[in-house]
GROMACS .gro file of C-alpha atoms in nm:
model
  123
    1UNK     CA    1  13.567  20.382  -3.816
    2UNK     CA    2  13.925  20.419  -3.807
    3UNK     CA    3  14.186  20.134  -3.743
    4UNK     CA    4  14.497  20.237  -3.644
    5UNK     CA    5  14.881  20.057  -3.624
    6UNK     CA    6  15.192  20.213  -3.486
    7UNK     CA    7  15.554  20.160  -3.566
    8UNK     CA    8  15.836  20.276  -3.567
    9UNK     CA    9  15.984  20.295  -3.224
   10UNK     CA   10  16.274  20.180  -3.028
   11UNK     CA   11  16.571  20.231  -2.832
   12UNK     CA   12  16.756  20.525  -2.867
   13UNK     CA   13  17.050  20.757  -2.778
   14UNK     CA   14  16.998  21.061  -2.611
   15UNK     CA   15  16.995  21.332  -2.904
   16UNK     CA   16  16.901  21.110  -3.132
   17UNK     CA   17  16.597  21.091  -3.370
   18UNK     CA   18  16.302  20.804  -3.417
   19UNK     CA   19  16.025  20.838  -3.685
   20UNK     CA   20  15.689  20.691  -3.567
   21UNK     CA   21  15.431  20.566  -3.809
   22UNK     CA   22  15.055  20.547  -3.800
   23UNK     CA   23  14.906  20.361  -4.052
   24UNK     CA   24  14.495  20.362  -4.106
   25UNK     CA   25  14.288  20.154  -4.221
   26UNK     CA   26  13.950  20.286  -4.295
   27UNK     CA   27  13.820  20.468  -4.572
   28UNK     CA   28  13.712  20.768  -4.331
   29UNK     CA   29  14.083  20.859  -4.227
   30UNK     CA   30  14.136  21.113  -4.451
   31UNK     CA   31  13.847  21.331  -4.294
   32UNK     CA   32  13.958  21.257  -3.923
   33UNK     CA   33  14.249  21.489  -3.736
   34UNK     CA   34  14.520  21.291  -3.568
   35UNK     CA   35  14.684  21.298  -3.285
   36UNK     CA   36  15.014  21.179  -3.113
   37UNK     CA   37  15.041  21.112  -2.778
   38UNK     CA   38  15.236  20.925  -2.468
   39UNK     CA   39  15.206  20.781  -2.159
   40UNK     CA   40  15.501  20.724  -1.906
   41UNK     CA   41  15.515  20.494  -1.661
   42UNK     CA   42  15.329  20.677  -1.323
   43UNK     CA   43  15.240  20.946  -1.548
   44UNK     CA   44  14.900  21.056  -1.739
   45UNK     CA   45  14.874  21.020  -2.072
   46UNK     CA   46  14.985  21.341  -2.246
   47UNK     CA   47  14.919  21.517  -2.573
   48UNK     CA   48  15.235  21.574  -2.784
   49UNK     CA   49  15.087  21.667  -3.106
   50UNK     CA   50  14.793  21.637  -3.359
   51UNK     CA   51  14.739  21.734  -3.692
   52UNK     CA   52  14.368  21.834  -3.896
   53UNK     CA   53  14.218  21.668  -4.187
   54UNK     CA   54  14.388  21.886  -4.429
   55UNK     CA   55  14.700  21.900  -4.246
   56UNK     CA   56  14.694  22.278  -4.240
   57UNK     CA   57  14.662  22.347  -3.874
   58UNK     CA   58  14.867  22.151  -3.623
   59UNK     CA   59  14.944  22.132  -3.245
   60UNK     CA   60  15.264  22.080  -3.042
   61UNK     CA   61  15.300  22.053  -2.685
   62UNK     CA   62  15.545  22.315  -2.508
   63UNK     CA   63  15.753  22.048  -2.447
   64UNK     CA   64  15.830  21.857  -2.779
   65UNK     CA   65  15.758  22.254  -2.992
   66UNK     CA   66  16.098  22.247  -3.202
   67UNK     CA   67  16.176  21.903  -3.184
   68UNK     CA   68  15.906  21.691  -3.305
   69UNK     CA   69  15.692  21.741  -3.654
   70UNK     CA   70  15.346  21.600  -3.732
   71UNK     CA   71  15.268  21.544  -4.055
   72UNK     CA   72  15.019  21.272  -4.255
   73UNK     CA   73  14.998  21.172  -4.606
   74UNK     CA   74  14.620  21.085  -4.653
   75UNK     CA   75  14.742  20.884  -4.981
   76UNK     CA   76  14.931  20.650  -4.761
   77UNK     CA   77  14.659  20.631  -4.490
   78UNK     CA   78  14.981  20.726  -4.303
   79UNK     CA   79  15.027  21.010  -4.006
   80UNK     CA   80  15.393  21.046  -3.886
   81UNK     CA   81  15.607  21.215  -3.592
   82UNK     CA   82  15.946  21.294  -3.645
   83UNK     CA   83  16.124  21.342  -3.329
   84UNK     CA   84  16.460  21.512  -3.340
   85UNK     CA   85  16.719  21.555  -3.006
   86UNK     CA   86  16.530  21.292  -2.786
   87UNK     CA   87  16.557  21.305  -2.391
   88UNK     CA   88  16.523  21.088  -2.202
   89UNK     CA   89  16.213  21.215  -2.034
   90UNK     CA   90  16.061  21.156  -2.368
   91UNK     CA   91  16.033  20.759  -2.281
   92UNK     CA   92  15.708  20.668  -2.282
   93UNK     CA   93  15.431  20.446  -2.526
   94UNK     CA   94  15.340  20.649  -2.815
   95UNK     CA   95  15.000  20.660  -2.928
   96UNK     CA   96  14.827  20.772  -3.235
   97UNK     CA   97  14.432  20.886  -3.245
   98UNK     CA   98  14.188  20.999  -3.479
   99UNK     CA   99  13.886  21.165  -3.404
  100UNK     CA  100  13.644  21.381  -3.654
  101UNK     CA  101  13.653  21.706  -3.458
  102UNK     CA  102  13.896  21.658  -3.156
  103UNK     CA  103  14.012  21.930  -2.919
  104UNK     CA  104  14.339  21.988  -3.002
  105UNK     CA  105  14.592  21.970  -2.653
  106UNK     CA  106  14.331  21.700  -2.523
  107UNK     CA  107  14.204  21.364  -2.564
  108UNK     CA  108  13.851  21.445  -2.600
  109UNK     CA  109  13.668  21.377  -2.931
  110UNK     CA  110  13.984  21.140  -3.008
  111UNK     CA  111  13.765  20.830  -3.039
  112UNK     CA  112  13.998  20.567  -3.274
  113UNK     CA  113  14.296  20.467  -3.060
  114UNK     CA  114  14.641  20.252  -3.170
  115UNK     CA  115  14.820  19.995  -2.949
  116UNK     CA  116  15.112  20.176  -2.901
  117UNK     CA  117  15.458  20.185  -3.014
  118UNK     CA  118  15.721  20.202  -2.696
  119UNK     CA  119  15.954  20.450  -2.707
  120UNK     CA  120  16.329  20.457  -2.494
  121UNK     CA  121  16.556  20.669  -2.500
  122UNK     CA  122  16.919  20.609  -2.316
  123UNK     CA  123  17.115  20.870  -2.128
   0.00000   0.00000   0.00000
């Protein structure tokens, strides 16, 4: 129901900051949580975040918990991450999902998936 675009990634410094975009097309996005999450190279993909419909409750993974920020603007059709003092363990493709009742920390009920936005980050 959901048709989902990211952007917004890149090469980058170590300590330095991206802002990935998610933009929605679909008139059922504002109803859906989101998620954000990554896959490395070798590695599983990984939840790093996710937001509800509302916006009000929101996940972080232990590893990116006072770095990166999930927010959305429903007006927009538009969920973003900020991520603040990147490593370089955070290289991976970032993903963005929707889902109408997802489990949070997980990729079940996450049912609307993006391509992918690549992110590097340079030691």
């Amino acid at each position: 129901q959901v048709q989902l675009v990211e952007s917004g990634g890149g090469l980058v410094q170590a300590g330095g900051s991206l802002r990935l975009s998610c933009a929605a097309s679909g008139r059922t996005f504002s109803v859906f949580a989101m998620g954000w999450f990554r896959q490395a190279p070798g590695k599983e993909r990984e939840a790093v975040a996710a937001i509800s419909w509302s916006g009000g409750s929101t996940y972080y993974a232990d590893f990116v918990k006072g770095r990166f920020t999930i927010t959305r603007d429903n007006a927009k059709n538009t969920v973003y991450l900020q991520m603040n003092g990147l490593k370089p363990e955070d290289t991976a493709v970032y993903y963005c999902a929707a889902g109408p009742r997802p489990t949070f920390g997980s990729d079940r009920g996450f049912n609307n998936w993006g391509q992918g936005t690549q992110v590097t980050v340079s030691s």
